Coordinates of C-alpha atoms (C1' of nucleotides) in Angstrom, one line a residue:
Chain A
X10 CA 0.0 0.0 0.0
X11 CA 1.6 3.5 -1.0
X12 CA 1.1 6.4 0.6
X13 CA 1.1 9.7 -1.3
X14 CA -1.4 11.7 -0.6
X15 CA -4.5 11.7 -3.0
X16 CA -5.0 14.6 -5.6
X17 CA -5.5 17.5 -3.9
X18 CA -9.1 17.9 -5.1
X19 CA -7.2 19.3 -8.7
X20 CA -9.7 17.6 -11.1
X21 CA -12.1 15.0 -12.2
X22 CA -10.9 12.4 -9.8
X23 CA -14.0 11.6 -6.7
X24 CA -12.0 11.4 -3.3
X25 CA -14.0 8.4 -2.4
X26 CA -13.7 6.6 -5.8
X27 CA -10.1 7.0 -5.2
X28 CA -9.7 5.4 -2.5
X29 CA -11.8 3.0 -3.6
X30 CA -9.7 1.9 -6.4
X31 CA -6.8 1.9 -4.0
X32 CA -8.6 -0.7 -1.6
X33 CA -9.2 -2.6 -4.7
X34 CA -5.3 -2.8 -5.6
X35 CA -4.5 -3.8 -2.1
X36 CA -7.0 -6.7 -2.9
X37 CA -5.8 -7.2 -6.0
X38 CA -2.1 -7.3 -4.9
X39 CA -2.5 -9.9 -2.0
X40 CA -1.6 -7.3 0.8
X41 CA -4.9 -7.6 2.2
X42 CA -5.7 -11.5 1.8
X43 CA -9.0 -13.3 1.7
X44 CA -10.6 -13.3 4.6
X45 CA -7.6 -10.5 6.1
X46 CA -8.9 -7.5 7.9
X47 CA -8.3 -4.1 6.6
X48 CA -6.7 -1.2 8.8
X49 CA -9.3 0.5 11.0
X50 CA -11.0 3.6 9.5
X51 CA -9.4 6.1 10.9
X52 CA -5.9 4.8 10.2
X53 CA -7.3 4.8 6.4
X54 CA -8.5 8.0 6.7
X55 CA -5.0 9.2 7.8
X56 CA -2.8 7.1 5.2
X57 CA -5.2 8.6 2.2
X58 CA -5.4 12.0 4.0
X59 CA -9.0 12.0 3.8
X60 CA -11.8 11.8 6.3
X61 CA -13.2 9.3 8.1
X62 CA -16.7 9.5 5.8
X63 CA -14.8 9.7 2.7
X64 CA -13.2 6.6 3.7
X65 CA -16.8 4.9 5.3
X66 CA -17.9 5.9 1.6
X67 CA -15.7 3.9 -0.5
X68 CA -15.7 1.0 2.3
X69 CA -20.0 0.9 2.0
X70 CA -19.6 0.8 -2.0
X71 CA -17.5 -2.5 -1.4
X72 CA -19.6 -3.4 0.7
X73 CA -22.9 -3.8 -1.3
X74 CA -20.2 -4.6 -3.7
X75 CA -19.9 -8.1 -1.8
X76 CA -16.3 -7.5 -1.6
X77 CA -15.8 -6.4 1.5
X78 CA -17.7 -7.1 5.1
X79 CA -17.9 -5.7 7.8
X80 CA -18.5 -6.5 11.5
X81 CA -19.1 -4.0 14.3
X82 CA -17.0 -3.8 16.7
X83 CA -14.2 -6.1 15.2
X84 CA -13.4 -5.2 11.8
X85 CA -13.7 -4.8 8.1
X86 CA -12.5 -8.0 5.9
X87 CA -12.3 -9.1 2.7
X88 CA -15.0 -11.3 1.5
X89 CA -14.4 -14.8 1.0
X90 CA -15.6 -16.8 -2.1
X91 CA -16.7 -19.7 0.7
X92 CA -19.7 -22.0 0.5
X93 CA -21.8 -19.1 2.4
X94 CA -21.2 -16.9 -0.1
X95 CA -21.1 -19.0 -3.2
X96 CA -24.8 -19.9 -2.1
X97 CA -25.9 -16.5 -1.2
X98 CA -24.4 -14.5 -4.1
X99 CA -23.7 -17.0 -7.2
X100 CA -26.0 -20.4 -6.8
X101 CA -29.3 -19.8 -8.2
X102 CA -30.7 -23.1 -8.2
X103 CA -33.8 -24.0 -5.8
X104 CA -35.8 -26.9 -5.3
X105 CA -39.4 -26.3 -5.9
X106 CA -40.5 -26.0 -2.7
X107 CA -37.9 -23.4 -2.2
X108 CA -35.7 -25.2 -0.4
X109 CA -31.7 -24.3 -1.4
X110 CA -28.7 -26.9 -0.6
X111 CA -25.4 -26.7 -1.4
X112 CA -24.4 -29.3 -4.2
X113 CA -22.2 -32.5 -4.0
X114 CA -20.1 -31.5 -7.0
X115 CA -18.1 -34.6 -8.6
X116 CA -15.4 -33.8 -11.2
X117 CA -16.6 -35.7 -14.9
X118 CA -13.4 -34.5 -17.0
X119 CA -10.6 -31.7 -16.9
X120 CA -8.7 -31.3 -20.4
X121 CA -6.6 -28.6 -22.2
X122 CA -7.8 -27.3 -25.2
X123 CA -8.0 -24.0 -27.8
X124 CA -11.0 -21.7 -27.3
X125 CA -13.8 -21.7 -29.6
X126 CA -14.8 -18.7 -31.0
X127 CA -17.9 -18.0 -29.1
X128 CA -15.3 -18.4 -26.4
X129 CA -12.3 -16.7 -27.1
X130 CA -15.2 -13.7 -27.6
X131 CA -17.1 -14.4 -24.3
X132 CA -13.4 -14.3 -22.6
X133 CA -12.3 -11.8 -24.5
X134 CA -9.3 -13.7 -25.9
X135 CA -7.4 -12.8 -29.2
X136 CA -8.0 -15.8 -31.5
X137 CA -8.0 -19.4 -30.5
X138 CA -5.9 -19.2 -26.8
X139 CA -5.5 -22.2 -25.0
X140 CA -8.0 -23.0 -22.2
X141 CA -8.9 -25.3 -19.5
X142 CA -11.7 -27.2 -20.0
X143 CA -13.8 -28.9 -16.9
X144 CA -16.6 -30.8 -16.6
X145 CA -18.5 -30.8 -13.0
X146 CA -22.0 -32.9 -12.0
X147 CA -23.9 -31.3 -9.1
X148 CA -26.1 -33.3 -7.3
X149 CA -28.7 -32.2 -5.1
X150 CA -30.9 -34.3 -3.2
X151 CA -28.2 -37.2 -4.1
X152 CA -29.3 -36.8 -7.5
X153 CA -27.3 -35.2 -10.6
X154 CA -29.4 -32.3 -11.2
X155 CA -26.4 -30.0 -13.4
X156 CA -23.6 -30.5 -15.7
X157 CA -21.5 -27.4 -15.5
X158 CA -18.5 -26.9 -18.5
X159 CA -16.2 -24.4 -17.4
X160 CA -14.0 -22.9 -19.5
X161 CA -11.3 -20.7 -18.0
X162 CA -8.2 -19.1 -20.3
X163 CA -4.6 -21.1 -19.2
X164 CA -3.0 -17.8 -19.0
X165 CA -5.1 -16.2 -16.1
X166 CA -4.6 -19.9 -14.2
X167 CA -0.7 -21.0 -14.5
X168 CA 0.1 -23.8 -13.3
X169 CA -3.5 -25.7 -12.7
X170 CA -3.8 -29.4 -13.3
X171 CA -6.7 -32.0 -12.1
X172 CA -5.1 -32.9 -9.2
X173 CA -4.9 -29.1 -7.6
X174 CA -8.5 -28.6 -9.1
X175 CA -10.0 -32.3 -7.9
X176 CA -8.5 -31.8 -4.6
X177 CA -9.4 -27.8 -3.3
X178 CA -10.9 -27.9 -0.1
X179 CA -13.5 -25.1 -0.6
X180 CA -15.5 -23.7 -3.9
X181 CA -14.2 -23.7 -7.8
X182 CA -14.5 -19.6 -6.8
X183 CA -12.3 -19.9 -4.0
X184 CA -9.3 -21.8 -5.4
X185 CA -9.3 -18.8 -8.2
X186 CA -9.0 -16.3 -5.3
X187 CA -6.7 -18.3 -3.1
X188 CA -4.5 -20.0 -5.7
X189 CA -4.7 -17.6 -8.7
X190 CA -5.6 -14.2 -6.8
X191 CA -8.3 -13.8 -9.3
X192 CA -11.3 -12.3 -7.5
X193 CA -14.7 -13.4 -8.7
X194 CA -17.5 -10.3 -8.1
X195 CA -20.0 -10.7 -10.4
X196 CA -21.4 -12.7 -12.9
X197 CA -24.0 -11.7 -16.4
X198 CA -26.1 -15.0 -16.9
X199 CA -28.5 -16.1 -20.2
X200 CA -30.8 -18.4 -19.3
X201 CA -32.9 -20.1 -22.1
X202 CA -34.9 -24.2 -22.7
X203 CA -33.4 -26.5 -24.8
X204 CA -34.3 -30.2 -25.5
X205 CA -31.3 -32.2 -23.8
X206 CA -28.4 -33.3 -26.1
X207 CA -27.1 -36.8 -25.9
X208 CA -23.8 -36.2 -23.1
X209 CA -26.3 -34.1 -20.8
X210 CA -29.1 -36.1 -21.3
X211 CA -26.7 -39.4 -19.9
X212 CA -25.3 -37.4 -17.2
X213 CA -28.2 -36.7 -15.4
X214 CA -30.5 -39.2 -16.2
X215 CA -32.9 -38.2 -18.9
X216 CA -34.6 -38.9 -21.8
X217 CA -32.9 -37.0 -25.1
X218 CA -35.0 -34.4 -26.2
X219 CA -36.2 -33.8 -22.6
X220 CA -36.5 -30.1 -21.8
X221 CA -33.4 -28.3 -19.9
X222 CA -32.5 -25.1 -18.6
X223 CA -29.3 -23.9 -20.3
X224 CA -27.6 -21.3 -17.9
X225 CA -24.7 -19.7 -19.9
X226 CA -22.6 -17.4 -16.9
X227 CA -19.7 -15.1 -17.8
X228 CA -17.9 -14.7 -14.3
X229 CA -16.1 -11.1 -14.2
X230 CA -13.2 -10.1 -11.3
X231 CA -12.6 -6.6 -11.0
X232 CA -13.0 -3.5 -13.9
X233 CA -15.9 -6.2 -15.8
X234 CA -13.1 -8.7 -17.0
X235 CA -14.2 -11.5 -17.7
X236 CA -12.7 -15.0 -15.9
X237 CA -15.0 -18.1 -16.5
X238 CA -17.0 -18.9 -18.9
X239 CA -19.7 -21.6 -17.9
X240 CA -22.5 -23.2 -19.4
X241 CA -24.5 -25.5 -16.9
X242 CA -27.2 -28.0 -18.5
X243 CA -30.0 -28.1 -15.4
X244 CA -32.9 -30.8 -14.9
X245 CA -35.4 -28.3 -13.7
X246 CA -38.4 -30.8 -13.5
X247 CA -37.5 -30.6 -9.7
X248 CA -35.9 -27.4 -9.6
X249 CA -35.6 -24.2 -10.3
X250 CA -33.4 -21.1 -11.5
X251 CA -34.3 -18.1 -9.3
X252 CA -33.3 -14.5 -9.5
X253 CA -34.2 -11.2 -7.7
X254 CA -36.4 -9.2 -5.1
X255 CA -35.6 -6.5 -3.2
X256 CA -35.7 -6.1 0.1
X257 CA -36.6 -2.6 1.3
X258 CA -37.2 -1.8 5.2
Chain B
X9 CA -30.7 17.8 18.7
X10 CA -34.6 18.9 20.1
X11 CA -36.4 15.6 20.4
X12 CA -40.0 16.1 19.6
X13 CA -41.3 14.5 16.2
X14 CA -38.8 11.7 15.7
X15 CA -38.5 9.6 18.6
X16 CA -36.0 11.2 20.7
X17 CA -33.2 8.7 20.3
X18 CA -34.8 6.8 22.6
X19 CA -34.7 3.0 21.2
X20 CA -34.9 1.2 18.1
X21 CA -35.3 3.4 15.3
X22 CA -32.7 4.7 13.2
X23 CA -33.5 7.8 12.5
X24 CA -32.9 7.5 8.4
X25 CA -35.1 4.2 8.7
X26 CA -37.7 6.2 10.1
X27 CA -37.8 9.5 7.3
X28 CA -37.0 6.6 4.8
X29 CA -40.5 5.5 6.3
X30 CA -42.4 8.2 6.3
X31 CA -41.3 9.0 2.6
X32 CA -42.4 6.0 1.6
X33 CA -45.9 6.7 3.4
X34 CA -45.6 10.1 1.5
X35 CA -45.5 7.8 -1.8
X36 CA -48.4 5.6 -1.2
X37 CA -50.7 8.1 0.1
X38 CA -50.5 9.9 -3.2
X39 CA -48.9 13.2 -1.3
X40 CA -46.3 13.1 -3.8
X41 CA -47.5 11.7 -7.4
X42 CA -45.4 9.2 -9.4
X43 CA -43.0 11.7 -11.5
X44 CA -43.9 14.3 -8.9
X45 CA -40.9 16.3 -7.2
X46 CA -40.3 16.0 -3.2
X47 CA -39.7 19.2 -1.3
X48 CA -36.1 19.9 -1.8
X49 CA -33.7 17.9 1.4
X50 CA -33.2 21.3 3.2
X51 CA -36.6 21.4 3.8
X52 CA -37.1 18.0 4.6
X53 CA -34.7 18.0 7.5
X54 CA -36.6 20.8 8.4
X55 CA -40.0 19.1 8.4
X56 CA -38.4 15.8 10.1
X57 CA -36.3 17.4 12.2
X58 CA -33.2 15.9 11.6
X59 CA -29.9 16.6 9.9
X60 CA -29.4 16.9 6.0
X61 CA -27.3 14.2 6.1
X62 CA -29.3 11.5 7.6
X63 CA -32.5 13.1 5.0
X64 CA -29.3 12.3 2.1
X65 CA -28.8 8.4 4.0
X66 CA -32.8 7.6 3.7
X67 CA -33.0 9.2 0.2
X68 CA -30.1 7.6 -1.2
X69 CA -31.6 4.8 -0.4
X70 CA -34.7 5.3 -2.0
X71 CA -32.3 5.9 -5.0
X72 CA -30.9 2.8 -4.5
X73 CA -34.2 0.7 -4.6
X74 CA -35.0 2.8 -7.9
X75 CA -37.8 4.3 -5.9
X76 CA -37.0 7.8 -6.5
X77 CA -34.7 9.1 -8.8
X78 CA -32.0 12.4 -8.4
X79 CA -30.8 15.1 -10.9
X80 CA -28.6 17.2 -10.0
X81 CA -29.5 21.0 -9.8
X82 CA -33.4 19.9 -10.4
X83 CA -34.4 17.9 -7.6
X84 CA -35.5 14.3 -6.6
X85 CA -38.7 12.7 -8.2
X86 CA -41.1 9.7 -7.3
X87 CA -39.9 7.4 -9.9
X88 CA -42.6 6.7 -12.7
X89 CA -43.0 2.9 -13.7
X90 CA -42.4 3.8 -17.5
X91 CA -41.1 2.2 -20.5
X92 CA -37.8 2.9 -19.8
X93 CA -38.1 1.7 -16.3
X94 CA -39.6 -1.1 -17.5
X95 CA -36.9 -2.3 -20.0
X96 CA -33.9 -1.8 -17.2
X97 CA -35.6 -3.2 -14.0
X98 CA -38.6 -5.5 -15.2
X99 CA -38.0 -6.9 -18.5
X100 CA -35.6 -9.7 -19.1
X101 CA -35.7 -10.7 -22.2
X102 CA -33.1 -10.1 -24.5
X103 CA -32.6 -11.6 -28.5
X104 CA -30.0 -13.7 -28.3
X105 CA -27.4 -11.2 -29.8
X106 CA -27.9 -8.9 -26.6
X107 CA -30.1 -6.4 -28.5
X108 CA -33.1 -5.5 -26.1
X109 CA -36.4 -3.9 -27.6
X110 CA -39.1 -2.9 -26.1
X111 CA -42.4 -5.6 -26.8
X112 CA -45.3 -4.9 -29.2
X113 CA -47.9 -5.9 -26.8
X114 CA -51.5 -7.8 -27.4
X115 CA -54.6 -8.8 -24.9
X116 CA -55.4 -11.6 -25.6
X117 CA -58.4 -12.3 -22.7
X118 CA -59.9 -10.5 -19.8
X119 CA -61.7 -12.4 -17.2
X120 CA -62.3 -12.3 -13.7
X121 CA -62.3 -16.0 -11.8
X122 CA -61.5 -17.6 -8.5
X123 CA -57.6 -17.7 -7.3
X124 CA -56.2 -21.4 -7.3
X125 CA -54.5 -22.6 -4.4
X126 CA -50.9 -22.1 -5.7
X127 CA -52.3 -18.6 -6.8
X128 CA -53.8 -17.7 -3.5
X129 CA -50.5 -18.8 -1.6
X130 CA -48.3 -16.5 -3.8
X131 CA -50.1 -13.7 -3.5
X132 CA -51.0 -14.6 0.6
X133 CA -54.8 -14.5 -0.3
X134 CA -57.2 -16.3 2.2
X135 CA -58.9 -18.6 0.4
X136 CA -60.1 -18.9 -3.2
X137 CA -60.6 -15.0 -3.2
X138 CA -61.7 -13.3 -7.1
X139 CA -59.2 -12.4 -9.1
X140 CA -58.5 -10.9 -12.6
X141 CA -57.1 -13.1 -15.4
X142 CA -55.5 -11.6 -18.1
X143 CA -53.6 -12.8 -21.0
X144 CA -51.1 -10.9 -23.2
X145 CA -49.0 -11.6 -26.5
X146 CA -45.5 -10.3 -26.3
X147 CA -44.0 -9.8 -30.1
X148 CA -40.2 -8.8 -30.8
X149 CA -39.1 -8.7 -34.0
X150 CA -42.7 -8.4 -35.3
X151 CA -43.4 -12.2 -34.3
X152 CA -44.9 -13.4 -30.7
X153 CA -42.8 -14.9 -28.3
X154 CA -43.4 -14.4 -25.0
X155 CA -47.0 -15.4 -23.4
X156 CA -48.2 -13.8 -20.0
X157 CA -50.9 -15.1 -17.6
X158 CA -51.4 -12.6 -15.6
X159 CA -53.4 -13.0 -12.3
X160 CA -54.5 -10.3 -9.5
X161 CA -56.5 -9.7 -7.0
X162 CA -60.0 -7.8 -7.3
X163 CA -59.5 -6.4 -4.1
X164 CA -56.2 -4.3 -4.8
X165 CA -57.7 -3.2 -8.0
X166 CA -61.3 -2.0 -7.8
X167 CA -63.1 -1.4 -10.7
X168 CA -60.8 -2.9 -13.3
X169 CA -62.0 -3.8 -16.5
X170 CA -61.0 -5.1 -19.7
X171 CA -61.4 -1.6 -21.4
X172 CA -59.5 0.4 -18.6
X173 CA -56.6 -2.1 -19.3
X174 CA -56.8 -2.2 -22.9
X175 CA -57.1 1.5 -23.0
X176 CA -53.7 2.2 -21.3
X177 CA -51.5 4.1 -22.6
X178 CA -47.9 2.8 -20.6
X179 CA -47.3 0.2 -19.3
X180 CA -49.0 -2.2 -17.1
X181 CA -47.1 -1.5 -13.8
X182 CA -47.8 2.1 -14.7
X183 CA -51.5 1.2 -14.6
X184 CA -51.1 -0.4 -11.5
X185 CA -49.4 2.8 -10.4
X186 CA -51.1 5.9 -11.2
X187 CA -54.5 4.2 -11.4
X188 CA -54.3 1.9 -8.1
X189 CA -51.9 3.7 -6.2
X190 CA -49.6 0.2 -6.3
X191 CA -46.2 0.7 -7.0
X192 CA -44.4 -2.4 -8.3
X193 CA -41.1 -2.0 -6.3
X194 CA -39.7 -5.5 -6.9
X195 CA -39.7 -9.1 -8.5
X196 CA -38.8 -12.9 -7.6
X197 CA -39.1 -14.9 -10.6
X198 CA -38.1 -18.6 -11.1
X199 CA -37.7 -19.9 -14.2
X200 CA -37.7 -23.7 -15.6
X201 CA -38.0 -25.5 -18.8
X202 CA -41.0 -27.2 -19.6
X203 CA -42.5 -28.7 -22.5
X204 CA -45.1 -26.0 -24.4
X205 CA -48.4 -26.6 -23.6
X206 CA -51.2 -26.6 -26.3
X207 CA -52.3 -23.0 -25.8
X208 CA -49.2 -21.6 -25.5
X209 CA -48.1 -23.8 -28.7
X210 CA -50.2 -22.1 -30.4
X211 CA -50.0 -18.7 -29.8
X212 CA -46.2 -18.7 -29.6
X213 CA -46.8 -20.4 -33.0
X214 CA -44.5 -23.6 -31.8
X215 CA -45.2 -27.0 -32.1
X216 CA -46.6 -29.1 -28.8
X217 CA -44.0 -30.2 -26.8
X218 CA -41.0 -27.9 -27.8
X219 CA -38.8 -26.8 -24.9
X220 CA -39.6 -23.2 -23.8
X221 CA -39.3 -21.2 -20.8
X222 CA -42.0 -21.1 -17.9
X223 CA -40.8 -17.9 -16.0
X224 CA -43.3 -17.6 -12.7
X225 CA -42.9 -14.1 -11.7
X226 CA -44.4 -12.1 -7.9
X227 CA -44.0 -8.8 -8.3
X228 CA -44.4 -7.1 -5.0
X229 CA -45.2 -3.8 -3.8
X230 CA -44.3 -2.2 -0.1
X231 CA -43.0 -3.7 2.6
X232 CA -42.5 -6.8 0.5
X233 CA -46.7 -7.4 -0.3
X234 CA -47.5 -9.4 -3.0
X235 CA -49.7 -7.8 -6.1
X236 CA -49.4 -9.4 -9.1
X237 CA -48.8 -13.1 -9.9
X238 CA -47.5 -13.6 -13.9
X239 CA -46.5 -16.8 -15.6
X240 CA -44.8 -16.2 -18.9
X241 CA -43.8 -18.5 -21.4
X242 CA -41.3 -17.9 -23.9
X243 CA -39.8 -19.1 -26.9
X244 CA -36.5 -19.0 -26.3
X245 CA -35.3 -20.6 -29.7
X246 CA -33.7 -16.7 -30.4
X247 CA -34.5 -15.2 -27.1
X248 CA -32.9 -15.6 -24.0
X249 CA -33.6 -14.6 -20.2
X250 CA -30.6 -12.3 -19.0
X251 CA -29.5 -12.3 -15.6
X252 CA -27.5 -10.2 -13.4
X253 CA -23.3 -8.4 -13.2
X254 CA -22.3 -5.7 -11.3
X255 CA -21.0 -2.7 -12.5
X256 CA -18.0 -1.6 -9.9
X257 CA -16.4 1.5 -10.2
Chain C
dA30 C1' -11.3 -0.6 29.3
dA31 C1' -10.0 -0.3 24.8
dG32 C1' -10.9 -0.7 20.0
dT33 C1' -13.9 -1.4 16.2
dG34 C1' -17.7 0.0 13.2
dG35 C1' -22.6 2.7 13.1
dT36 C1' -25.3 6.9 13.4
dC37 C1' -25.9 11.7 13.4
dT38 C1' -24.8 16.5 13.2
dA39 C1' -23.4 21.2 11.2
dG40 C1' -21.5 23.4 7.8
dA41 C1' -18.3 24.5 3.7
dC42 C1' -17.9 24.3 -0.9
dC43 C1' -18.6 22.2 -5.8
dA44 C1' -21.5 21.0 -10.0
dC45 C1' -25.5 21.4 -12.4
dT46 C1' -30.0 23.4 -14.0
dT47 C1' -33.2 27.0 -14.6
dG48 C1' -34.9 31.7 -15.0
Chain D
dA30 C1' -28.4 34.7 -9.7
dA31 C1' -30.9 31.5 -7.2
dG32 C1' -31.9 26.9 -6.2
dT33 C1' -31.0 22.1 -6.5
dG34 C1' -28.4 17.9 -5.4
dG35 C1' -23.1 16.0 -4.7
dT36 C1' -18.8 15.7 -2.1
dC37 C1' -16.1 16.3 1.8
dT38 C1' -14.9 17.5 6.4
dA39 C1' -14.4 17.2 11.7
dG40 C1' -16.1 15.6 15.5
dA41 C1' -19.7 13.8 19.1
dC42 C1' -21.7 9.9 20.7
dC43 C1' -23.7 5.0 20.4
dA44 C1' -23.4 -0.2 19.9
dC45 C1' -20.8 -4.1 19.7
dT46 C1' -16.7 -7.2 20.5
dT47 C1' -12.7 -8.5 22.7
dT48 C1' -9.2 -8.4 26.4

DNA sequence: AAGTGGTCTAGACCACTTG
DNA sequence: AAGTGGTCTAGACCACTTT
């Protein structure tokens, strides 16, 4: 974390967003880790020269950002990309009943290929990079309910191999942040019904033709890059995809 | 701080919980019209008795809820439920290239019947109380692709009738709005694939049996209330249902 | 008791819109 | 020029957690 002082109110530059984009790079960077707790507010205030509100400002925009949390009288930390989150903020898959579990995920296949050009533009690659290729079944309720095919860029995830990806502890979200300090905060989904082709229809357990949810999710880290690309086939005779409300006091 | 209309800091209430209240009263009682102006936040510290500051923390988020709307050097405005409104908080529907248009839309039936069970529990009726039925045609592109079942209460909306509806000139939640004094403030929707049904079929112009979306939608009012049950199918063959990101600074 | 975030205040000054 | 919202400050006091 440097510490200049931020522009002395010279031109275009918002005080807050400023030190916004600074907490951002001390996420970014690793110097506050997942889960780590930032400084107090007032020592913020002081290292940006700014005052406590400005500070409390850029802190409540990560906040309802997801990014950061914070808990009174302890601290503010940065969010982790845990199960509790991962259910909260990126699962949207519900029984009927509206009942929501956390899915036994079971690896199918991981395998190195080139992007496609629907993927190369989704991740915003120049021509046909290699990527990782990996192929999840969820169940819920014992039962595969959704076959996910992620498709992330090599370059953004050096290094990754089955073993590292079969054997994380916590979420596919998580071992990008931990392992890969790649940040997950956001996602733009397309949901539309298709009649099930032949590898989803075996995976789960239905009839070809049957009618399934496809669910394709760009996952974006900070400044809207994209990360992921997923498309997850789901058996919605028992369940659903669910989005939205808005709770207001 | 002289403690007389707003609870004198007594207990529970947060003071900008409390004007964010009272605003909100200000709303539904028709004091301020949809598209109408408040008094300016000077004066509404005044009036509550409180600080600009926490008038700007209930206000902002109003904002936030797109409940009223800011601009600078004019004032703040009860937000109108109009087309534009529509397209960026309601309607989710996009052609599978991104582009997003606003629908040409059709009734196809008026009636007024006797809620279902399923009905009655979404919208936390007692018993199999009257409602309204009504069916509309969605076209994009010139062709029909989305079919709504729409289903409310006669009790929240006295005096409906087919003409009134069909005699609108915005759009439905705006009729709800400046006719009802309901303002549509939020959605849950969960969406499945399903096999089209024979009415459906036909009106989407599909044959029986094709995969296409079933999107069940509560939109709710205040204070979480439900008001309006829809189910919508869609022909998702070029349209999909778009979902979520976050823009970050 | 000490340290953290949470609420609220009072006021200065800036940016924008309208007459 | 007058009126509106937008940003920023400095500080008091409250609520909660930990030692």
């Amino acid at each position: 974390m440097s510490s200049t002082s931020l522009s002395g109110r010279s031109g275009v530059s918002l005080l807050y967003r400023e030190v916004k984009k600074r907490l951002i790079a001390d996420i970014q960077s690793g110097t506050v880790p997942p889960g780590g707790a930032l400084p107090n507010e007032s020592d913020l205030a002081k290292r940006f020269e700014v005052s406590i509100g400005t500070v409390r400002r850029a802190v409540d925009e990560l906040v309802a950002d997801n990014i950061l949390v914070r808990q009174q009288g302890r601290g503010t930390f940065v969010g982790r990309l845990d199960r509790d989150r991962f259910m909260f903020q990126f699962f949207k898959i519900a029984a009927r009943d509206g009942t929501r579990e956390f899915p036994e995920v079971r690896l199918h296949s991981f395998s190195k290929s080139r992007a496609s050009l629907e993927e190369a533009n989704a991740l915003a690659l120049h021509g046909a990079q290699p990527v990782f290729r990996i192929e999840n079944i969820l169940s819920l309720k014992g039962r595969p309910v959704i076959h996910d095919q992620i498709v992330i860029a090599t370059s953004l995830f050096p290094g990754l191999n089955k073993r590292a990806f079969e054997q994380r502890t916590g979420t596919v979200y998580e071992l990008y942040q931990s392992d890969f300090g790649l940040t997950i905060v956001g996602t733009e989904e397309r949901v539309r019904a298709e009649a099930a082709g032949e590898s989803s229809a075996r995976l789960l357990g239905l009839r070809r033709g049957e009618p399934v949810l496809r669910i394709e999710r760009l996952a974006l880290t900070f400044d809207n890059k994209p990360a992921e690309f997923r498309v997850s086939i789901v058996d919605s005779r028992e369940f659903d995809y669910v989005s939205g409300a808005q709770p207001t006091a």
